[in-house]
Coordinates of N, CA and C in Angstrom, one line a residue:
M14 N 228.2 -0.7 5.2 CA 227.1 0.2 4.4 C 225.6 -0.6 4.7
G15 N 224.8 0.2 4.7 CA 223.5 -0.4 4.6 C 223.0 -1.3 3.5
N16 N 221.8 -1.3 3.0 CA 221.6 -1.9 2.0 C 221.8 -1.2 0.7
C17 N 221.4 -1.7 -0.6 CA 221.8 -1.0 -2.0 C 221.8 0.6 -2.0
W18 N 222.9 1.0 -2.3 CA 222.7 2.5 -2.7 C 221.9 2.5 -3.8
S19 N 221.1 3.2 -3.9 CA 220.3 3.3 -5.3 C 221.0 3.9 -6.5
S20 N 220.6 2.9 -7.5 CA 220.9 3.1 -8.9 C 220.4 4.3 -9.6
S21 N 219.4 4.6 -9.0 CA 218.6 5.9 -9.7 C 219.3 7.2 -9.6
C22 N 220.3 7.0 -8.9 CA 221.4 8.4 -8.6 C 222.3 8.0 -9.9
K23 N 222.5 8.6 -10.9 CA 223.6 8.5 -11.8 C 224.5 9.4 -11.4
R24 N 225.8 8.9 -11.7 CA 226.8 9.8 -10.9 C 227.0 11.3 -11.3
P25 N 226.8 12.1 -10.2 CA 226.8 13.4 -10.7 C 228.0 14.2 -11.1
V26 N 227.8 15.0 -11.9 CA 229.3 15.7 -12.4 C 229.0 17.4 -12.2
F27 N 227.7 17.5 -11.7 CA 227.4 19.0 -11.5 C 228.1 19.6 -10.1
V28 N 227.8 20.9 -9.9 CA 228.7 21.5 -8.8 C 227.5 22.4 -8.2
G29 N 227.8 23.1 -7.2 CA 226.8 24.4 -6.9 C 225.6 23.9 -6.5
R30 N 224.6 24.7 -7.0 CA 223.3 24.7 -6.7 C 222.3 23.1 -7.2
D31 N 223.1 22.9 -8.3 CA 222.3 21.6 -9.0 C 222.8 20.6 -8.0
Q32 N 223.8 20.5 -7.3 CA 224.4 19.5 -6.5 C 223.4 19.3 -5.1
R33 N 223.4 20.4 -4.7 CA 222.6 20.8 -3.5 C 221.1 20.4 -3.9
E34 N 220.5 20.4 -4.9 CA 219.1 20.2 -5.0 C 219.3 18.7 -5.3
F35 N 220.2 17.9 -5.7 CA 220.4 16.6 -6.1 C 220.2 15.9 -4.8
W36 N 221.1 16.4 -3.9 CA 221.1 15.5 -2.4 C 219.8 16.0 -1.6
F37 N 219.6 17.3 -1.6 CA 218.2 17.5 -1.1 C 217.2 16.7 -1.6
N38 N 216.9 16.4 -2.9 CA 215.7 15.6 -3.2 C 215.8 14.3 -2.5
R39 N 217.3 13.9 -2.6 CA 217.1 12.3 -1.9 C 216.8 12.4 -0.6
W40 N 217.3 13.2 0.1 CA 216.8 13.4 1.7 C 215.3 13.5 1.6
K41 N 214.8 14.3 0.8 CA 213.2 14.7 1.1 C 212.5 13.6 0.7
T42 N 212.8 12.6 -0.3 CA 212.0 11.5 -0.8 C 212.5 10.2 0.0
G43 N 213.4 10.4 0.9 CA 214.0 9.0 1.5 C 214.8 8.3 0.9
D44 N 215.2 8.7 0.0 CA 216.1 7.9 -1.0 C 217.6 7.7 -0.2
T45 N 217.7 7.3 0.8 CA 218.9 7.4 1.7 C 219.2 6.1 2.1
P46 N 219.5 5.0 1.3 CA 219.7 3.7 1.9 C 221.1 3.4 2.4
W47 N 222.0 4.4 2.5 CA 223.2 4.4 3.1 C 222.9 4.6 4.6
Q48 N 222.1 5.1 5.1 CA 221.9 5.1 6.5 C 221.2 3.8 7.1
T49 N 222.1 3.5 8.1 CA 222.0 2.3 8.8 C 221.0 2.5 10.0
Q50 N 220.4 1.3 10.7 CA 219.7 1.4 11.7 C 220.0 1.5 13.1
G51 N 221.6 1.7 13.2 CA 222.2 1.8 14.3 C 223.7 2.2 13.8
I52 N 224.6 2.1 14.7 CA 226.0 2.4 14.4 C 226.5 1.2 13.5
H53 N 227.5 1.4 12.6 CA 227.8 0.7 11.5 C 228.6 -0.5 12.3
R54 N 228.5 -1.7 11.7 CA 229.0 -2.9 12.5 C 230.6 -2.8 12.6
L55 N 231.1 -2.2 11.6 CA 232.6 -2.2 11.6 C 233.2 -1.3 12.9
L56 N 232.2 -0.2 13.3 CA 232.5 0.5 14.5 C 232.3 -0.3 15.7
E57 N 231.3 -0.9 15.6 CA 230.9 -1.6 16.9 C 232.0 -2.8 16.8
Q58 N 232.3 -3.5 16.0 CA 233.2 -4.7 16.2 C 234.9 -4.0 16.5
H59 N 235.0 -2.8 16.1 CA 236.5 -2.3 16.2 C 236.6 -1.0 17.1
Q60 N 235.6 -0.8 17.8 CA 235.5 0.4 18.6 C 236.7 0.7 19.4
E61 N 237.4 -0.1 19.9 CA 238.6 -0.2 20.7 C 239.7 0.6 20.1
L62 N 239.7 0.2 18.5 CA 240.9 0.2 17.6 C 240.5 1.9 17.5
V63 N 239.4 2.1 16.9 CA 239.0 3.5 16.5 C 239.2 4.7 17.6
L64 N 238.8 4.2 18.6 CA 238.7 5.2 20.1 C 240.2 5.4 20.4
A65 N 241.2 4.2 20.2 CA 242.6 4.3 20.4 C 242.8 4.7 21.9
G66 N 242.1 4.6 22.7 CA 242.2 5.1 24.1 C 242.0 6.6 24.5
K67 N 241.6 7.2 23.7 CA 241.5 8.6 23.6 C 240.5 9.0 24.6
Q68 N 240.4 10.1 25.3 CA 239.5 10.8 26.1 C 239.0 12.1 25.7
N69 N 237.9 12.4 25.9 CA 237.5 13.7 25.5 C 238.2 14.1 24.3
A70 N 237.9 13.3 23.4 CA 238.7 13.4 22.0 C 237.7 14.4 21.2
R71 N 238.2 14.9 20.1 CA 237.5 15.9 19.0 C 237.5 15.0 18.0
V72 N 236.0 14.4 17.7 CA 235.7 13.2 16.6 C 235.1 13.9 15.4
F73 N 235.5 13.6 14.2 CA 235.1 14.5 13.0 C 234.5 13.4 12.2
I74 N 233.3 13.6 11.7 CA 232.4 12.4 10.8 C 232.0 13.5 9.7
P75 N 232.7 13.3 8.6 CA 232.5 14.1 7.5 C 231.1 13.6 6.7
L76 N 230.6 14.4 5.9 CA 229.3 14.1 5.3 C 228.5 13.0 6.2
C77 N 228.2 13.7 7.3 CA 227.5 12.6 8.5 C 226.1 12.6 8.1
G78 N 225.4 13.4 7.5 CA 223.8 13.0 7.3 C 223.1 13.1 8.8
N79 N 222.5 12.1 9.1 CA 221.9 12.0 10.4 C 222.5 10.7 11.3
A80 N 223.7 10.5 10.9 CA 224.4 9.2 11.3 C 224.2 9.0 12.9
H81 N 223.9 7.7 13.3 CA 223.8 7.2 14.4 C 225.1 7.4 15.2
E82 N 226.2 7.3 14.3 CA 227.7 7.4 15.1 C 227.8 8.7 15.8
L83 N 227.1 9.8 15.3 CA 227.1 11.0 15.9 C 227.0 10.9 17.2
L84 N 225.7 10.4 17.5 CA 225.3 10.0 19.0 C 225.9 9.0 19.9
W85 N 226.5 8.2 19.3 CA 227.5 7.0 19.9 C 228.6 7.6 20.4
F86 N 229.4 8.4 19.5 CA 230.7 9.2 19.9 C 230.4 10.2 21.0
Y87 N 229.1 11.0 21.2 CA 228.9 11.9 22.0 C 228.5 11.3 23.4
R88 N 227.8 10.1 23.1 CA 227.5 9.2 24.7 C 228.8 8.8 25.2
H89 N 229.9 8.5 24.2 CA 231.1 8.1 24.8 C 232.0 9.2 25.5
A90 N 231.2 10.3 25.7 CA 231.8 11.5 26.4 C 233.0 12.2 25.4
H91 N 233.0 12.2 23.9 CA 233.9 12.6 23.2 C 233.0 14.1 22.7
N92 N 233.9 15.1 21.9 CA 233.3 16.2 21.4 C 233.2 15.9 19.8
V93 N 232.1 16.0 19.3 CA 231.8 15.5 17.9 C 231.5 16.6 17.0
I94 N 232.1 16.5 15.8 CA 232.0 17.5 14.7 C 231.5 16.9 13.3
G95 N 230.3 17.2 13.0 CA 230.0 16.7 11.7 C 229.8 17.8 10.5
V96 N 230.1 17.4 9.4 CA 229.9 18.4 8.3 C 228.8 17.7 7.3
E97 N 227.7 18.2 6.9 CA 226.6 18.0 6.3 C 226.2 19.0 5.2
Y98 N 226.0 18.9 4.0 CA 225.6 19.6 3.0 C 224.1 19.9 3.1
I99 N 223.3 19.0 3.5 CA 222.0 19.2 3.4 C 221.5 19.7 4.7
E100 N 220.9 20.8 5.1 CA 220.4 21.4 6.4 C 219.2 20.1 6.9
K101 N 218.5 19.9 5.9 CA 217.4 18.9 6.6 C 217.9 17.8 7.4
S102 N 219.0 16.9 6.7 CA 219.4 15.9 7.3 C 220.2 16.2 8.7
A103 N 220.8 17.4 8.5 CA 221.3 17.9 9.8 C 220.4 18.1 11.1
S104 N 219.2 18.7 10.8 CA 218.1 19.3 11.7 C 217.5 17.8 12.1
E105 N 217.3 16.9 11.2 CA 216.6 15.6 11.4 C 217.3 14.8 12.7
F106 N 218.8 14.8 12.7 CA 219.4 14.2 13.6 C 219.0 14.6 15.0
F107 N 218.8 15.9 15.1 CA 218.6 16.3 16.5 C 217.2 16.1 16.9
T108 N 216.5 16.3 15.8 CA 214.8 15.9 16.2 C 214.9 14.2 16.4
E109 N 215.5 13.5 15.9 CA 215.3 12.2 16.1 C 215.9 11.7 17.4
S110 N 217.1 12.5 17.7 CA 217.9 12.0 18.9 C 217.3 12.4 19.9
G111 N 216.4 13.6 20.1 CA 215.9 14.1 21.3 C 216.7 15.0 21.9
L112 N 218.0 15.3 21.3 CA 219.0 16.0 22.2 C 218.7 17.6 22.1
P113 N 218.5 18.2 23.2 CA 218.2 19.6 23.1 C 219.2 20.4 22.3
F114 N 219.0 21.4 21.4 CA 220.0 21.7 20.8 C 219.7 23.4 20.3
E115 N 220.6 24.2 19.8 CA 220.3 25.3 19.5 C 221.0 25.6 18.1
E116 N 220.7 26.7 17.5 CA 220.9 27.0 16.0 C 222.2 28.4 16.0
T117 N 223.3 28.2 15.5 CA 224.3 29.4 15.6 C 225.0 29.5 14.2
T118 N 226.0 30.3 14.0 CA 226.7 30.5 12.7 C 228.1 30.3 13.0
C119 N 228.6 29.5 11.8 CA 230.3 29.5 12.0 C 230.7 30.8 11.7
H120 N 231.7 31.1 12.7 CA 232.4 32.5 12.7 C 233.3 32.6 11.5
V121 N 233.7 31.5 10.8 CA 234.6 31.5 9.6 C 233.9 31.3 8.3
L122 N 232.9 30.4 8.1 CA 232.0 30.2 6.9 C 230.8 30.8 6.9
K123 N 230.3 31.5 8.0 CA 229.0 32.2 8.1 C 228.0 30.9 7.9
C124 N 228.2 29.7 7.9 CA 227.2 28.8 7.6 C 226.6 28.5 9.0
K125 N 225.4 27.7 8.8 CA 224.9 27.2 9.8 C 225.3 26.2 10.7
V126 N 225.1 26.3 11.7 CA 225.7 25.1 12.7 C 224.4 25.0 13.7
F127 N 224.4 23.7 14.1 CA 223.4 22.9 14.9 C 224.5 22.4 15.9
R128 N 224.0 22.7 17.2 CA 224.9 22.1 18.6 C 224.1 21.8 19.6
T129 N 224.5 21.0 20.3 CA 223.9 20.6 21.5 C 224.2 21.8 22.4
L130 N 223.4 22.0 23.6 CA 223.6 23.1 24.4 C 224.9 23.1 25.1
D131 N 225.4 21.9 25.4 CA 226.8 21.8 26.0 C 227.8 22.2 25.0
H132 N 227.5 22.1 23.6 CA 228.4 22.5 22.6 C 229.4 21.4 22.2
R133 N 229.0 20.2 23.0 CA 229.9 19.1 22.7 C 229.6 18.2 21.3
L134 N 228.5 18.4 20.5 CA 228.2 17.8 19.3 C 227.4 19.1 18.5
Q135 N 228.6 19.2 17.4 CA 227.9 20.3 16.4 C 228.0 19.7 14.9
I136 N 227.0 20.1 14.2 CA 226.9 19.8 12.8 C 227.0 21.1 12.0
F137 N 227.9 21.3 11.2 CA 228.2 22.4 10.3 C 227.6 21.9 9.1
V138 N 226.6 23.0 8.5 CA 225.9 22.8 7.3 C 226.6 23.6 6.1
C139 N 227.6 22.8 5.5 CA 228.4 23.4 4.5 C 229.1 22.3 3.6
S140 N 229.6 22.7 2.6 CA 230.3 21.5 1.9 C 231.7 21.3 2.4
I141 N 231.9 20.0 2.4 CA 233.2 19.6 2.9 C 234.2 20.1 2.3
F142 N 234.1 20.5 1.0 CA 235.5 21.5 0.5 C 235.8 22.7 0.8
E143 N 234.6 23.2 1.7 CA 234.8 24.7 2.3 C 235.2 24.6 4.0
F144 N 234.9 23.3 4.4 CA 235.1 23.5 5.9 C 237.1 23.2 6.0
N145 N 237.2 23.9 7.3 CA 238.8 24.0 7.7 C 238.9 24.1 9.0
R146 N 240.4 23.8 9.2 CA 240.6 23.7 10.8 C 240.2 25.0 11.5
N147 N 239.9 26.2 11.2 CA 239.6 27.3 11.7 C 238.1 27.3 12.1
C148 N 237.5 26.4 11.6 CA 236.0 26.1 12.1 C 235.8 25.7 13.5
A149 N 236.6 24.4 13.6 CA 236.3 23.7 14.8 C 237.7 23.3 15.4
G150 N 238.7 23.8 15.0 CA 240.1 22.9 15.4 C 240.4 21.7 14.6
T151 N 241.4 20.9 15.4 CA 241.8 19.9 14.5 C 241.3 18.8 15.2
M152 N 241.3 17.5 14.5 CA 240.7 16.4 14.9 C 241.3 15.1 15.4
D153 N 241.0 14.6 16.6 CA 241.8 13.4 17.1 C 241.3 12.2 16.4
I154 N 240.1 12.2 16.4 CA 239.5 10.7 15.8 C 238.6 11.1 14.4
V155 N 238.9 10.2 13.4 CA 238.0 10.5 12.3 C 237.2 9.3 12.0
W156 N 236.1 9.3 11.4 CA 235.0 8.1 11.4 C 234.6 8.6 9.7
D157 N 235.1 8.0 8.8 CA 234.9 8.4 7.6 C 234.4 7.1 6.9
R158 N 233.0 6.9 6.9 CA 232.2 6.0 6.3 C 231.1 6.3 5.4
G159 N 231.1 6.2 4.3 CA 230.2 7.1 3.3 C 230.7 8.5 2.7
A160 N 231.7 8.8 3.1 CA 232.4 10.1 2.6 C 233.2 10.0 1.5
L161 N 234.2 9.4 1.7 CA 235.3 9.3 0.6 C 234.6 8.5 -0.8
V162 N 233.9 7.5 -0.4 CA 233.0 6.9 -1.4 C 231.8 7.4 -2.1
A163 N 231.5 8.8 -1.6 CA 230.4 9.6 -2.1 C 231.1 10.7 -2.9
V164 N 232.3 11.0 -3.0 CA 232.9 12.3 -3.8 C 233.1 11.7 -5.0
N165 N 233.1 12.7 -6.1 CA 233.5 12.5 -7.4 C 234.9 11.9 -7.4
D166 N 235.3 11.1 -8.4 CA 236.6 10.6 -8.5 C 237.6 11.6 -8.5
D167 N 237.5 12.7 -9.5 CA 238.6 13.7 -9.6 C 238.5 14.7 -8.6
E168 N 237.7 14.5 -7.5 CA 237.8 15.3 -6.2 C 238.3 14.6 -5.0
R169 N 238.7 13.4 -5.3 CA 239.4 12.6 -4.3 C 240.7 13.2 -3.8
P170 N 241.7 13.7 -4.7 CA 242.8 14.2 -4.0 C 242.6 15.5 -3.2
R171 N 241.5 16.4 -3.6 CA 241.2 17.6 -2.9 C 240.7 17.2 -1.4
Y172 N 239.6 16.2 -1.7 CA 239.1 15.5 -0.5 C 240.3 15.3 0.7
A173 N 241.0 14.4 0.1 CA 242.2 13.8 0.9 C 242.9 14.8 1.7
S174 N 243.1 15.9 0.7 CA 244.0 17.1 1.1 C 243.4 17.8 2.1
I175 N 241.8 17.9 2.5 CA 241.4 18.7 3.4 C 241.3 17.9 4.5
M176 N 241.0 16.3 4.5 CA 241.0 15.6 5.6 C 242.5 15.5 6.3
K177 N 243.3 15.4 5.6 CA 244.6 15.4 6.2 C 245.1 16.8 6.9
S178 N 244.7 17.8 6.4 CA 244.9 19.2 7.0 C 244.2 19.4 8.7
L179 N 243.2 18.3 8.7 CA 242.3 18.6 10.0 C 242.8 17.9 10.9
L180 N 243.8 16.9 10.8 CA 244.3 16.1 11.9 C 245.0 16.6 12.8
S181 N 245.0 16.1 14.0 CA 246.0 16.5 15.2 C 247.0 15.4 15.3
P182 N 248.1 15.6 16.0 CA 248.9 14.6 16.2 C 248.6 13.5 17.0
G183 N 248.9 12.4 16.4 CA 248.5 11.0 17.1 C 247.2 10.6 16.8
F184 N 246.7 11.3 15.8 CA 245.2 10.9 15.1 C 244.9 9.5 15.3
S185 N 243.6 9.0 15.2 CA 243.1 7.9 14.9 C 242.2 8.1 13.5
Y186 N 242.4 7.6 12.4 CA 241.5 7.9 11.2 C 240.9 6.4 10.7
A187 N 239.7 6.1 11.0 CA 238.9 4.9 10.5 C 238.3 5.4 9.0
L188 N 238.6 4.5 7.9 CA 238.0 4.6 6.7 C 237.5 3.5 6.1
C189 N 236.1 3.6 5.7 CA 235.4 2.2 5.2 C 235.4 2.7 3.7
T190 N 236.0 1.6 3.0 CA 235.8 1.8 1.5 C 235.2 0.6 0.8
V191 N 234.8 0.5 -0.5 CA 234.1 -0.7 -1.1 C 234.8 -0.8 -2.4
V192 N 235.0 -2.0 -2.9 CA 235.7 -2.2 -4.3 C 234.8 -3.3 -5.0
Y193 N 234.5 -2.8 -6.1 CA 233.8 -3.6 -7.3 C 234.2 -3.5 -8.6
N194 N 234.0 -4.3 -9.5 CA 234.3 -4.3 -10.9 C 233.0 -4.0 -11.8
D195 N 232.4 -3.1 -11.9 CA 231.3 -2.8 -12.8 C 231.3 -1.5 -13.3
P196 N 231.8 -1.2 -14.4 CA 232.2 0.0 -15.2 C 230.6 0.6 -15.4
S197 N 229.8 -0.1 -15.6 CA 228.6 0.3 -15.9 C 227.6 1.1 -15.0
F198 N 227.9 0.7 -13.6 CA 227.4 1.1 -12.5 C 227.8 2.8 -12.2
K199 N 227.0 3.4 -12.2 CA 227.3 5.2 -12.1 C 226.9 5.7 -10.8
G200 N 226.4 4.8 -9.8 CA 225.7 5.4 -8.5 C 226.7 5.4 -7.4
F201 N 226.1 5.4 -6.3 CA 226.8 5.3 -5.1 C 226.7 4.1 -4.4
P202 N 227.8 3.4 -3.6 CA 229.1 4.1 -3.3 C 229.9 4.1 -4.4
R203 N 231.1 4.7 -4.6 CA 231.7 4.4 -5.6 C 233.0 3.6 -5.2
S204 N 233.5 2.9 -6.3 CA 234.6 1.8 -5.8 C 236.0 2.5 -5.8
V205 N 236.6 2.2 -4.7 CA 237.8 3.0 -4.2 C 239.0 1.8 -4.2
P206 N 239.7 1.3 -5.1 CA 240.6 0.4 -4.9 C 241.7 0.8 -3.9
D207 N 242.3 -0.3 -3.4 CA 243.1 -0.2 -2.3 C 244.5 0.6 -2.7
D208 N 244.9 0.5 -4.0 CA 246.2 1.4 -4.4 C 245.6 2.9 -4.4
E209 N 244.3 3.2 -4.8 CA 243.9 4.6 -4.6 C 244.1 5.0 -3.1
V210 N 243.7 4.2 -2.1 CA 243.6 4.8 -0.8 C 244.9 5.1 -0.4
M211 N 246.0 4.1 -0.9 CA 247.5 4.4 -0.4 C 248.0 5.7 -1.1
K212 N 247.6 5.9 -2.4 CA 247.8 7.2 -3.1 C 247.5 8.3 -2.5
L213 N 246.1 8.3 -2.0 CA 245.5 9.5 -1.3 C 246.0 9.8 0.0
F214 N 246.4 8.5 0.8 CA 246.8 8.9 2.2 C 248.0 8.5 2.7
G215 N 248.5 7.4 1.8 CA 249.7 6.8 2.3 C 250.8 7.7 2.8
D216 N 250.9 8.8 2.0 CA 252.2 9.8 2.2 C 252.1 10.4 3.7
F217 N 250.9 10.3 4.2 CA 250.9 11.2 5.5 C 250.4 10.3 6.8
M218 N 250.0 8.9 6.4 CA 250.0 8.2 7.6 C 250.2 6.6 7.6
K219 N 250.5 6.0 8.6 CA 250.6 4.7 8.5 C 249.1 4.1 8.2
L220 N 249.0 3.3 7.3 CA 247.8 2.7 6.9 C 247.9 1.3 7.2
T221 N 246.7 0.6 7.8 CA 246.7 -0.8 8.1 C 245.3 -1.2 7.5
K222 N 245.1 -2.2 7.2 CA 243.8 -2.8 6.5 C 243.5 -3.8 7.7
V223 N 242.5 -3.3 8.4 CA 242.0 -4.1 9.6 C 241.0 -5.2 9.3
T224 N 240.1 -5.0 8.4 CA 239.3 -6.2 8.1 C 238.8 -5.9 6.6
Q225 N 238.5 -7.0 5.8 CA 238.1 -6.9 4.5 C 237.0 -8.1 4.5
S226 N 235.8 -7.7 3.7 CA 234.9 -8.9 3.6 C 234.0 -8.8 2.5
E227 N 233.3 -9.7 2.0 CA 232.4 -9.5 0.9 C 231.0 -9.3 1.3
E228 N 230.6 -8.4 0.6 CA 229.2 -7.8 0.9 C 228.1 -8.7 0.4
E229 N 226.8 -8.6 0.8 CA 225.9 -9.5 0.1 C 225.8 -8.6 -1.5
K230 N 225.2 -9.7 -2.4 CA 225.1 -9.1 -3.8 C 224.1 -8.0 -3.8
R231 N 224.4 -7.0 -4.7 CA 223.4 -5.9 -4.9 C 222.8 -5.9 -6.4
R232 N 221.6 -5.7 -6.3 CA 221.3 -5.8 -7.6 C 221.6 -4.9 -8.8
H233 N 222.2 -3.8 -8.2 CA 222.4 -2.7 -9.2 C 223.9 -2.9 -9.7
I234 N 224.7 -3.8 -9.0 CA 225.9 -4.0 -9.4 C 226.2 -5.2 -9.5
S235 N 226.9 -5.4 -10.8 CA 226.9 -6.9 -11.6 C 228.1 -7.7 -10.9
S236 N 229.1 -6.9 -10.2 CA 230.3 -7.8 -9.8 C 230.0 -8.0 -8.2
G237 N 231.0 -8.6 -7.5 CA 231.1 -9.1 -6.1 C 231.6 -7.6 -5.6
I238 N 231.2 -7.4 -4.4 CA 231.6 -6.4 -3.6 C 232.4 -6.4 -2.5
V239 N 233.6 -5.9 -2.2 CA 234.5 -6.3 -0.9 C 234.3 -4.9 -0.1
E240 N 234.0 -5.0 1.0 CA 234.1 -3.9 2.1 C 235.3 -3.9 3.0
T241 N 236.2 -2.6 3.0 CA 237.3 -2.8 3.7 C 237.3 -1.6 4.9
L242 N 237.8 -1.9 6.0 CA 238.1 -1.1 6.9 C 239.7 -0.8 7.1
W243 N 239.8 0.6 6.8 CA 241.4 0.8 6.9 C 241.4 1.6 8.3
H244 N 242.6 1.5 8.8 CA 242.8 2.3 10.1 C 244.3 3.2 9.8
G245 N 244.1 4.5 10.0 CA 245.2 5.2 9.7 C 245.9 5.9 11.1
T246 N 247.1 5.9 11.2 CA 247.6 6.6 12.7 C 248.8 7.7 12.0
G247 N 249.0 8.7 13.0 CA 250.2 9.6 12.7 C 250.4 10.4 13.9

């Protein structure tokens, strides 16, 4: 994770237009502390595990924003697919990266898609709950950092079901979670206990806890915070 995810965002329970406006305003005001200055340290430290020896793989990054990992996987000669709800953050990625791009429309969802001219990097502007394997095929590698921890608690089973439906045989799934004990904190990231991870994904993949470490104290969360990198294979 980056620095503290702002407590100014109370846990949203709205859907549709209200939800879109909530996230749009956060991007518009620059209230995006989950964005890192480079690729996340856990990817940097465990890139061989995440890449799993795959070449020309299809890499999926849910709720991607303008994450540096999009460019990192692209430069490692993979095909990268991101899903982002807010158009502004998707377009900013291409502006900031300097990659020539074009705009097109998803033949399935009719949503906007930004993509490089070689079509190896695409960002679909839609809800993760609308995205499906007919949009861009199945995925060989998943980098899930900031996605599962952002969805509403009651949406986690639906989210996990969608993610599992997108996976190719022999996939490599990297999942970053955080755990803390502060019921009063209603912002992001949300705490996802280990048993919840197993409940959501353990029926579909072999899960390994790669590393676990305590994060720096955050002023809006009263308890300690533990960050975990999980790796799933199937």
